[in-house]
């Protein structure tokens, strides 16, 4: 039965998806009055964080469980230019089981939405674009966020997203929709990627500040310079930038993959703008890594210079003491007829000889320009 026929048969159901303005916090509706096919041990809202209907020029509106069930069965919105966004938390097994039972999606798409793998990929099958993209979770502080993944399946009138940890970028887009409407679900994916790229750039800016501090310390290099602190700053920057690059590089490769053929309605929103922003963030990250490596080389050079300076000082002292060592060794021989042994000032005279030889050595070093 085609989609238009199914829509005609359900004409007596509630018109459209408008049920009330969406607040800035998740919905917690309970399932009531749903068909037996859509009911499970829990509700159709099992794991649901929010469910909204969006229309250009209007604020998003909350869906009831009945309307959520219709959307999951593949019915298009009755209102023109309206599309639906369903966002799920799949941390629990029951939530993943609910995702696996969505009737309007092919099996491979359902498996992708319920997956717990952190890999990054984007696939297209007919009019459906689905995959997994990176994001930051809220587990860490602003300057050291953990990386996670969120999954999506997008059709012309339906967007389903899933995640295991809260992804701030999705929350930012959700709140932004209260102020400005999005024309299509593909724009949500695009803006979420743009928010992720902006977060990466903010991370890069903070890492760049740390490199500035390390560079300032290197430029004021003296005998009191703490090389351990500088090494720690550069090490943290290189470690974090490597983590970010491992996440961004696969996304950049995905959007540059010529074999990825997105539907025409999603090509401009998902590929073009996101590709430019992700690639720009990757370029900034590569520049940061190059700068960190340059500072690491400069640090190694500074450490080698400091080591050489200390060895030079030790060598000079050792050289100056060499004649005195010879003299004291000579006078330390327990042999008969040792001169200066009979006089009362023998020790003073031997010390004077040591000093004279040290001065001669010092003058030779100066003449040879070794000092």
mmCIF file of C-alpha atoms in Angstrom:
data_model
loop_
_atom_site.group_PDB
_atom_site.id
_atom_site.type_symbol
_atom_site.label_atom_id
_atom_site.label_comp_id
_atom_site.label_asym_id
_atom_site.label_seq_id
_atom_site.Cartn_x
_atom_site.Cartn_y
_atom_site.Cartn_z
ATOM 1 C CA UNK A 1 0.000 0.000 0.000
ATOM 2 C CA UNK A 2 1.564 3.315 -1.044
ATOM 3 C CA UNK A 3 2.036 6.230 1.282
ATOM 4 C CA UNK A 4 -0.691 8.393 -0.290
ATOM 5 C CA UNK A 5 -3.295 5.630 0.149
ATOM 6 C CA UNK A 6 -2.304 5.160 3.774
ATOM 7 C CA UNK A 7 -2.607 8.897 4.319
ATOM 8 C CA UNK A 8 -6.109 8.887 2.826
ATOM 9 C CA UNK A 9 -7.202 6.038 5.073
ATOM 10 C CA UNK A 10 -6.105 7.958 8.145
ATOM 11 C CA UNK A 11 -7.872 11.178 7.221
ATOM 12 C CA UNK A 12 -10.095 10.877 10.263
ATOM 13 C CA UNK A 13 -7.075 11.041 12.594
ATOM 14 C CA UNK A 14 -5.823 14.221 14.204
ATOM 15 C CA UNK A 15 -5.008 16.870 11.640
ATOM 16 C CA UNK A 16 -1.248 17.690 11.379
ATOM 17 C CA UNK A 17 1.338 17.504 14.161
ATOM 18 C CA UNK A 18 0.662 20.746 16.008
ATOM 19 C CA UNK A 19 0.018 20.080 19.688
ATOM 20 C CA UNK A 20 1.640 22.932 21.601
ATOM 21 C CA UNK A 21 4.860 24.911 21.786
ATOM 22 C CA UNK A 22 7.982 22.985 22.723
ATOM 23 C CA UNK A 23 9.804 24.035 25.916
ATOM 24 C CA UNK A 24 13.562 24.226 26.258
ATOM 25 C CA UNK A 25 13.687 20.891 28.054
ATOM 26 C CA UNK A 26 12.899 17.295 26.960
ATOM 27 C CA UNK A 27 9.391 15.931 26.818
ATOM 28 C CA UNK A 28 8.238 12.995 28.959
ATOM 29 C CA UNK A 29 4.900 11.929 27.491
ATOM 30 C CA UNK A 30 3.400 8.542 28.240
ATOM 31 C CA UNK A 31 1.925 6.312 25.560
ATOM 32 C CA UNK A 32 -1.863 6.244 25.480
ATOM 33 C CA UNK A 33 -4.316 4.832 22.986
ATOM 34 C CA UNK A 34 -1.761 3.452 20.494
ATOM 35 C CA UNK A 35 -2.261 0.603 18.088
ATOM 36 C CA UNK A 36 -1.260 -2.840 19.273
ATOM 37 C CA UNK A 37 1.484 -2.977 16.630
ATOM 38 C CA UNK A 38 3.281 0.007 18.139
ATOM 39 C CA UNK A 39 2.868 -0.851 21.840
ATOM 40 C CA UNK A 40 5.582 -2.779 23.665
ATOM 41 C CA UNK A 41 6.488 -3.559 27.262
ATOM 42 C CA UNK A 42 6.907 0.163 27.702
ATOM 43 C CA UNK A 43 5.727 3.117 25.620
ATOM 44 C CA UNK A 44 6.324 4.411 22.121
ATOM 45 C CA UNK A 45 8.153 7.181 23.955
ATOM 46 C CA UNK A 46 10.625 4.664 25.405
ATOM 47 C CA UNK A 47 13.966 6.489 25.381
ATOM 48 C CA UNK A 48 12.462 9.488 23.637
ATOM 49 C CA UNK A 49 14.154 12.753 24.584
ATOM 50 C CA UNK A 50 11.988 14.989 22.412
ATOM 51 C CA UNK A 51 9.543 14.702 19.520
ATOM 52 C CA UNK A 52 8.613 17.838 17.605
ATOM 53 C CA UNK A 53 6.949 18.886 14.387
ATOM 54 C CA UNK A 54 8.641 21.738 12.534
ATOM 55 C CA UNK A 55 7.244 24.075 9.933
ATOM 56 C CA UNK A 56 9.081 26.971 8.222
ATOM 57 C CA UNK A 57 8.321 30.278 9.859
ATOM 58 C CA UNK A 58 6.790 28.731 12.972
ATOM 59 C CA UNK A 59 8.038 27.454 16.300
ATOM 60 C CA UNK A 60 8.357 23.663 16.714
ATOM 61 C CA UNK A 61 5.405 21.956 18.353
ATOM 62 C CA UNK A 62 5.311 18.885 20.535
ATOM 63 C CA UNK A 63 3.872 15.603 19.281
ATOM 64 C CA UNK A 64 1.584 13.246 21.094
ATOM 65 C CA UNK A 65 2.365 9.521 21.250
ATOM 66 C CA UNK A 66 -0.297 8.866 18.627
ATOM 67 C CA UNK A 67 1.343 11.295 16.232
ATOM 68 C CA UNK A 68 4.765 9.821 16.998
ATOM 69 C CA UNK A 69 3.413 6.392 16.101
ATOM 70 C CA UNK A 70 2.066 7.716 12.804
ATOM 71 C CA UNK A 71 5.438 9.267 11.959
ATOM 72 C CA UNK A 72 7.267 6.030 12.755
ATOM 73 C CA UNK A 73 4.848 4.103 10.540
ATOM 74 C CA UNK A 74 5.807 6.324 7.632
ATOM 75 C CA UNK A 75 2.806 8.639 7.379
ATOM 76 C CA UNK A 76 3.769 12.097 6.107
ATOM 77 C CA UNK A 77 2.625 15.184 8.014
ATOM 78 C CA UNK A 78 -0.727 16.527 6.908
ATOM 79 C CA UNK A 79 0.437 20.134 7.103
ATOM 80 C CA UNK A 80 2.432 21.238 4.029
ATOM 81 C CA UNK A 81 6.209 21.738 4.422
ATOM 82 C CA UNK A 82 6.073 20.142 7.900
ATOM 83 C CA UNK A 83 8.684 17.666 9.065
ATOM 84 C CA UNK A 84 9.240 15.697 12.284
ATOM 85 C CA UNK A 85 12.272 15.297 14.535
ATOM 86 C CA UNK A 86 12.435 12.365 16.978
ATOM 87 C CA UNK A 87 15.450 12.212 19.280
ATOM 88 C CA UNK A 88 16.167 9.071 21.344
ATOM 89 C CA UNK A 89 18.480 8.122 24.193
ATOM 90 C CA UNK A 90 19.600 4.525 23.521
ATOM 91 C CA UNK A 91 21.586 3.929 26.687
ATOM 92 C CA UNK A 92 19.050 1.255 27.755
ATOM 93 C CA UNK A 93 18.421 -2.025 25.964
ATOM 94 C CA UNK A 94 14.688 -1.349 25.811
ATOM 95 C CA UNK A 95 15.328 1.882 23.913
ATOM 96 C CA UNK A 96 17.480 0.088 21.357
ATOM 97 C CA UNK A 97 14.822 -2.597 20.996
ATOM 98 C CA UNK A 98 12.265 0.119 20.297
ATOM 99 C CA UNK A 99 14.538 1.588 17.604
ATOM 100 C CA UNK A 100 14.861 -1.839 15.998
ATOM 101 C CA UNK A 101 11.054 -2.013 15.693
ATOM 102 C CA UNK A 102 10.556 1.231 13.710
ATOM 103 C CA UNK A 103 8.524 0.075 10.691
ATOM 104 C CA UNK A 104 9.295 2.886 8.236
ATOM 105 C CA UNK A 105 13.066 2.248 8.144
ATOM 106 C CA UNK A 106 15.015 -0.555 6.422
ATOM 107 C CA UNK A 107 16.781 -3.044 8.643
ATOM 108 C CA UNK A 108 20.295 -1.691 8.033
ATOM 109 C CA UNK A 109 19.150 1.813 8.997
ATOM 110 C CA UNK A 110 17.573 0.534 12.212
ATOM 111 C CA UNK A 111 20.778 -1.331 13.049
ATOM 112 C CA UNK A 112 22.809 1.829 12.451
ATOM 113 C CA UNK A 113 20.535 3.894 14.721
ATOM 114 C CA UNK A 114 20.774 1.358 17.545
ATOM 115 C CA UNK A 115 24.487 0.709 17.217
ATOM 116 C CA UNK A 116 26.829 1.471 20.126
ATOM 117 C CA UNK A 117 29.918 1.671 17.928
ATOM 118 C CA UNK A 118 31.734 5.019 17.885
ATOM 119 C CA UNK A 119 32.754 4.762 14.241
ATOM 120 C CA UNK A 120 31.920 7.575 11.813
ATOM 121 C CA UNK A 121 30.073 6.940 8.569
ATOM 122 C CA UNK A 122 27.408 8.375 6.263
ATOM 123 C CA UNK A 123 25.384 6.213 3.872
ATOM 124 C CA UNK A 124 22.505 6.820 1.474
ATOM 125 C CA UNK A 125 19.801 4.382 0.460
ATOM 126 C CA UNK A 126 17.154 5.774 -1.832
ATOM 127 C CA UNK A 127 15.678 8.838 -0.143
ATOM 128 C CA UNK A 128 17.191 7.939 3.252
ATOM 129 C CA UNK A 129 20.503 9.337 4.477
ATOM 130 C CA UNK A 130 21.812 7.724 7.647
ATOM 131 C CA UNK A 131 25.007 7.245 9.599
ATOM 132 C CA UNK A 132 26.983 8.235 12.673
ATOM 133 C CA UNK A 133 28.785 11.531 13.259
ATOM 134 C CA UNK A 134 31.057 12.752 16.067
ATOM 135 C CA UNK A 135 30.113 15.039 18.913
ATOM 136 C CA UNK A 136 31.271 16.082 22.355
ATOM 137 C CA UNK A 137 29.582 14.799 25.481
ATOM 138 C CA UNK A 138 29.080 16.632 28.770
ATOM 139 C CA UNK A 139 31.234 14.336 30.888
ATOM 140 C CA UNK A 140 34.298 16.584 31.058
ATOM 141 C CA UNK A 141 35.168 20.225 31.520
ATOM 142 C CA UNK A 142 35.052 22.723 28.679
ATOM 143 C CA UNK A 143 38.753 22.404 27.886
ATOM 144 C CA UNK A 144 38.852 18.613 27.906
ATOM 145 C CA UNK A 145 35.592 17.230 26.542
ATOM 146 C CA UNK A 146 35.159 13.580 25.729
ATOM 147 C CA UNK A 147 34.306 12.652 22.182
ATOM 148 C CA UNK A 148 31.239 10.565 21.479
ATOM 149 C CA UNK A 149 28.979 9.778 18.526
ATOM 150 C CA UNK A 150 25.372 10.450 17.585
ATOM 151 C CA UNK A 151 23.417 8.619 14.903
ATOM 152 C CA UNK A 152 20.803 9.839 12.489
ATOM 153 C CA UNK A 153 18.409 8.766 9.760
ATOM 154 C CA UNK A 154 16.933 11.567 7.695
ATOM 155 C CA UNK A 155 14.139 11.539 5.122
ATOM 156 C CA UNK A 156 12.484 14.520 3.422
ATOM 157 C CA UNK A 157 9.886 14.777 6.222
ATOM 158 C CA UNK A 158 11.410 12.805 9.109
ATOM 159 C CA UNK A 159 14.582 13.002 11.175
ATOM 160 C CA UNK A 160 15.452 10.368 13.786
ATOM 161 C CA UNK A 161 18.549 10.869 15.937
ATOM 162 C CA UNK A 162 19.972 8.669 18.694
ATOM 163 C CA UNK A 163 22.802 8.991 21.227
ATOM 164 C CA UNK A 164 24.166 7.266 24.325
ATOM 165 C CA UNK A 165 25.613 10.340 26.054
ATOM 166 C CA UNK A 166 24.147 13.851 25.953
ATOM 167 C CA UNK A 167 25.519 15.677 22.895
ATOM 168 C CA UNK A 168 25.568 19.457 23.528
ATOM 169 C CA UNK A 169 25.488 20.271 19.807
ATOM 170 C CA UNK A 170 22.061 18.647 19.428
ATOM 171 C CA UNK A 171 20.781 20.589 22.431
ATOM 172 C CA UNK A 172 22.097 23.825 20.935
ATOM 173 C CA UNK A 173 20.242 23.156 17.671
ATOM 174 C CA UNK A 174 17.083 22.174 19.580
ATOM 175 C CA UNK A 175 17.099 25.464 21.483
ATOM 176 C CA UNK A 176 17.995 27.437 18.355
ATOM 177 C CA UNK A 177 14.859 26.097 16.698
ATOM 178 C CA UNK A 178 12.791 27.986 19.276
ATOM 179 C CA UNK A 179 14.142 31.226 17.766
ATOM 180 C CA UNK A 180 14.568 30.364 14.075
ATOM 181 C CA UNK A 181 12.824 27.699 12.015
ATOM 182 C CA UNK A 182 14.590 25.168 9.816
ATOM 183 C CA UNK A 183 13.167 24.380 6.386
ATOM 184 C CA UNK A 184 14.177 20.718 6.273
ATOM 185 C CA UNK A 185 15.525 17.963 8.554
ATOM 186 C CA UNK A 186 18.768 17.962 6.564
ATOM 187 C CA UNK A 187 19.462 21.428 7.986
ATOM 188 C CA UNK A 188 19.514 19.954 11.504
ATOM 189 C CA UNK A 189 22.287 17.547 10.493
ATOM 190 C CA UNK A 190 24.120 20.379 8.758
ATOM 191 C CA UNK A 191 23.841 22.808 11.680
ATOM 192 C CA UNK A 192 24.831 20.107 14.175
ATOM 193 C CA UNK A 193 27.976 19.468 12.153
ATOM 194 C CA UNK A 194 28.609 23.209 11.997
ATOM 195 C CA UNK A 195 28.212 23.428 15.787
ATOM 196 C CA UNK A 196 30.639 20.523 16.159
ATOM 197 C CA UNK A 197 33.120 22.296 13.865
ATOM 198 C CA UNK A 198 32.726 25.488 15.932
ATOM 199 C CA UNK A 199 33.376 23.523 19.129
ATOM 200 C CA UNK A 200 36.483 22.032 17.553
ATOM 201 C CA UNK A 201 37.655 25.511 16.643
ATOM 202 C CA UNK A 202 37.052 26.702 20.200
ATOM 203 C CA UNK A 203 39.141 23.753 21.387
ATOM 204 C CA UNK A 204 41.816 24.733 18.881
ATOM 205 C CA UNK A 205 41.751 28.323 20.155
ATOM 206 C CA UNK A 206 42.282 27.150 23.743
ATOM 207 C CA UNK A 207 45.085 24.833 22.650
ATOM 208 C CA UNK A 208 46.614 27.710 20.710
ATOM 209 C CA UNK A 209 46.583 29.814 23.889
ATOM 210 C CA UNK A 210 48.511 27.078 25.675
ATOM 211 C CA UNK A 211 51.064 27.074 22.860
ATOM 212 C CA UNK A 212 51.344 30.859 23.240
ATOM 213 C CA UNK A 213 52.270 30.408 26.896
ATOM 214 C CA UNK A 214 54.820 27.743 25.984
ATOM 215 C CA UNK A 215 56.267 29.972 23.276
ATOM 216 C CA UNK A 216 56.572 32.909 25.688
ATOM 217 C CA UNK A 217 58.536 30.724 28.077
ATOM 218 C CA UNK A 218 60.809 29.561 25.266
ATOM 219 C CA UNK A 219 61.449 33.116 24.074
ATOM 220 C CA UNK A 220 62.542 34.129 27.592
ATOM 221 C CA UNK A 221 64.882 31.176 27.879
ATOM 222 C CA UNK A 222 67.359 31.501 30.748
ATOM 223 C CA UNK A 223 68.919 29.382 33.464
ATOM 224 C CA UNK A 224 65.672 29.497 35.462
ATOM 225 C CA UNK A 225 63.437 28.269 32.614
ATOM 226 C CA UNK A 226 61.232 25.335 33.646
ATOM 227 C CA UNK A 227 61.574 22.942 30.717
ATOM 228 C CA UNK A 228 59.292 20.439 32.420
ATOM 229 C CA UNK A 229 56.406 22.910 32.440
ATOM 230 C CA UNK A 230 56.938 23.804 28.788
ATOM 231 C CA UNK A 231 57.106 20.146 27.825
ATOM 232 C CA UNK A 232 53.870 19.483 29.730
ATOM 233 C CA UNK A 233 52.028 22.294 27.906
ATOM 234 C CA UNK A 234 53.161 21.138 24.484
ATOM 235 C CA UNK A 235 52.472 17.501 25.342
ATOM 236 C CA UNK A 236 48.858 18.242 26.328
ATOM 237 C CA UNK A 237 48.317 20.218 23.143
ATOM 238 C CA UNK A 238 49.726 17.467 20.938
ATOM 239 C CA UNK A 239 47.719 14.773 22.698
ATOM 240 C CA UNK A 240 44.434 16.688 22.426
ATOM 241 C CA UNK A 241 45.030 17.758 18.833
ATOM 242 C CA UNK A 242 45.753 14.158 17.884
ATOM 243 C CA UNK A 243 42.465 13.058 19.459
ATOM 244 C CA UNK A 244 40.575 15.730 17.519
ATOM 245 C CA UNK A 245 42.296 14.873 14.257
ATOM 246 C CA UNK A 246 41.390 11.201 14.606
ATOM 247 C CA UNK A 247 37.746 12.257 14.788
ATOM 248 C CA UNK A 248 37.671 15.004 12.160
ATOM 249 C CA UNK A 249 39.722 13.271 9.475
ATOM 250 C CA UNK A 250 37.190 10.440 8.862
ATOM 251 C CA UNK A 251 34.364 13.000 8.567
ATOM 252 C CA UNK A 252 36.357 15.017 6.057
ATOM 253 C CA UNK A 253 37.095 11.868 4.037
ATOM 254 C CA UNK A 254 33.405 10.928 4.062
ATOM 255 C CA UNK A 255 32.300 14.225 2.525
ATOM 256 C CA UNK A 256 35.100 14.082 -0.049
ATOM 257 C CA UNK A 257 34.169 10.531 -1.026
ATOM 258 C CA UNK A 258 32.950 10.629 -4.612
ATOM 259 C CA UNK A 259 31.152 7.304 -4.152
ATOM 260 C CA UNK A 260 28.763 8.883 -1.630
ATOM 261 C CA UNK A 261 25.676 9.864 -3.625
ATOM 262 C CA UNK A 262 23.245 11.832 -1.484
ATOM 263 C CA UNK A 263 19.659 12.552 -2.553
ATOM 264 C CA UNK A 264 19.237 15.866 -4.315
ATOM 265 C CA UNK A 265 17.198 17.321 -1.447
ATOM 266 C CA UNK A 266 20.064 16.630 0.997
ATOM 267 C CA UNK A 267 23.074 17.372 -1.208
ATOM 268 C CA UNK A 268 23.295 21.124 -0.589
ATOM 269 C CA UNK A 269 22.509 21.071 3.143
ATOM 270 C CA UNK A 270 24.453 18.025 4.299
ATOM 271 C CA UNK A 271 27.420 17.885 1.952
ATOM 272 C CA UNK A 272 28.327 21.341 0.675
ATOM 273 C CA UNK A 273 28.335 23.606 3.753
ATOM 274 C CA UNK A 274 29.352 20.878 6.189
ATOM 275 C CA UNK A 275 32.193 19.800 3.946
ATOM 276 C CA UNK A 276 33.629 23.311 3.830
ATOM 277 C CA UNK A 277 33.371 23.866 7.585
ATOM 278 C CA UNK A 278 34.793 20.469 8.551
ATOM 279 C CA UNK A 279 37.644 20.864 6.082
ATOM 280 C CA UNK A 280 38.388 24.361 7.426
ATOM 281 C CA UNK A 281 38.459 23.012 11.002
ATOM 282 C CA UNK A 282 40.786 20.229 9.880
ATOM 283 C CA UNK A 283 43.105 22.761 8.240
ATOM 284 C CA UNK A 284 43.199 24.787 11.469
ATOM 285 C CA UNK A 285 43.952 21.629 13.424
ATOM 286 C CA UNK A 286 46.773 20.631 11.080
ATOM 287 C CA UNK A 287 48.249 24.122 11.409
ATOM 288 C CA UNK A 288 48.058 23.793 15.200
ATOM 289 C CA UNK A 289 49.838 20.442 15.085
ATOM 290 C CA UNK A 290 52.567 21.889 12.852
ATOM 291 C CA UNK A 291 53.059 24.727 15.327
ATOM 292 C CA UNK A 292 53.175 22.291 18.255
ATOM 293 C CA UNK A 293 55.799 20.190 16.472
ATOM 294 C CA UNK A 294 57.815 23.331 15.724
ATOM 295 C CA UNK A 295 57.722 24.342 19.389
ATOM 296 C CA UNK A 296 58.611 20.771 20.381
ATOM 297 C CA UNK A 297 61.690 20.986 18.140
ATOM 298 C CA UNK A 298 62.556 24.392 19.606
ATOM 299 C CA UNK A 299 62.134 22.965 23.104
ATOM 300 C CA UNK A 300 64.431 20.068 22.253
ATOM 301 C CA UNK A 301 66.946 22.570 20.888
ATOM 302 C CA UNK A 302 66.669 24.659 24.072
ATOM 303 C CA UNK A 303 67.129 21.587 26.255
ATOM 304 C CA UNK A 304 70.162 20.523 24.225
ATOM 305 C CA UNK A 305 71.574 24.055 24.488
ATOM 306 C CA UNK A 306 71.070 24.069 28.250
ATOM 307 C CA UNK A 307 72.710 20.637 28.550
ATOM 308 C CA UNK A 308 75.660 21.799 26.443
ATOM 309 C CA UNK A 309 76.012 24.932 28.571
ATOM 310 C CA UNK A 310 76.167 22.880 31.746
ATOM 311 C CA UNK A 311 78.626 20.419 30.206
ATOM 312 C CA UNK A 312 80.738 23.371 29.055
ATOM 313 C CA UNK A 313 80.847 24.728 32.604
ATOM 314 C CA UNK A 314 81.844 21.332 33.971
ATOM 315 C CA UNK A 315 84.498 20.943 31.287
ATOM 316 C CA UNK A 316 86.035 24.370 32.072
ATOM 317 C CA UNK A 317 86.167 23.633 35.783
ATOM 318 C CA UNK A 318 87.671 20.207 35.127
ATOM 319 C CA UNK A 319 90.286 21.707 32.790
ATOM 320 C CA UNK A 320 91.267 24.407 35.290
ATOM 321 C CA UNK A 321 91.620 21.828 38.047
ATOM 322 C CA UNK A 322 93.689 19.453 35.931
ATOM 323 C CA UNK A 323 97.101 21.099 36.653
ATOM 324 C CA UNK A 324 96.302 21.274 40.358
ATOM 325 C CA UNK A 325 95.364 17.599 40.275
ATOM 326 C CA UNK A 326 98.706 16.802 38.640
ATOM 327 C CA UNK A 327 100.645 18.838 41.182
ATOM 328 C CA UNK A 328 98.858 17.340 44.174
ATOM 329 C CA UNK A 329 99.328 13.897 42.715
ATOM 330 C CA UNK A 330 103.026 14.550 42.200
ATOM 331 C CA UNK A 331 103.550 15.797 45.749
ATOM 332 C CA UNK A 332 101.471 12.951 47.093
ATOM 333 C CA UNK A 333 104.065 10.349 46.059
ATOM 334 C CA UNK A 334 105.732 8.736 49.058
ATOM 335 C CA UNK A 335 109.208 8.748 47.574
ATOM 336 C CA UNK A 336 112.509 9.862 49.042
ATOM 337 C CA UNK A 337 114.088 13.195 48.217
ATOM 338 C CA UNK A 338 110.762 15.012 47.645
ATOM 339 C CA UNK A 339 111.628 18.720 47.507
ATOM 340 C CA UNK A 340 109.759 21.151 49.726
ATOM 341 C CA UNK A 341 109.262 18.315 52.235
ATOM 342 C CA UNK A 342 111.829 19.733 54.712
ATOM 343 C CA UNK A 343 110.704 23.356 54.862
ATOM 344 C CA UNK A 344 107.953 24.704 57.114
ATOM 345 C CA UNK A 345 106.242 26.491 54.170
ATOM 346 C CA UNK A 346 106.208 23.505 51.801
ATOM 347 C CA UNK A 347 102.418 23.289 51.707
ATOM 348 C CA UNK A 348 102.059 26.987 50.885
ATOM 349 C CA UNK A 349 104.663 26.711 48.170
ATOM 350 C CA UNK A 350 102.939 23.632 46.660
ATOM 351 C CA UNK A 351 99.622 25.508 46.725
ATOM 352 C CA UNK A 352 101.274 28.435 44.957
ATOM 353 C CA UNK A 353 102.573 26.097 42.252
ATOM 354 C CA UNK A 354 99.013 24.743 41.758
ATOM 355 C CA UNK A 355 97.648 28.276 41.438
ATOM 356 C CA UNK A 356 100.327 29.300 38.936
ATOM 357 C CA UNK A 357 99.594 26.305 36.735
ATOM 358 C CA UNK A 358 95.839 27.041 36.929
ATOM 359 C CA UNK A 359 96.462 30.623 35.794
ATOM 360 C CA UNK A 360 98.649 29.413 32.928
ATOM 361 C CA UNK A 361 95.871 27.017 31.877
ATOM 362 C CA UNK A 362 93.279 29.790 32.089
ATOM 363 C CA UNK A 363 95.430 32.085 29.917
ATOM 364 C CA UNK A 364 95.924 29.334 27.342
ATOM 365 C CA UNK A 365 92.120 28.810 27.185
ATOM 366 C CA UNK A 366 91.613 32.533 26.695
ATOM 367 C CA UNK A 367 94.278 32.687 23.948
ATOM 368 C CA UNK A 368 92.644 29.723 22.189
ATOM 369 C CA UNK A 369 89.231 31.500 22.639
ATOM 370 C CA UNK A 370 87.753 28.541 24.487
ATOM 371 C CA UNK A 371 86.482 30.822 27.243
#
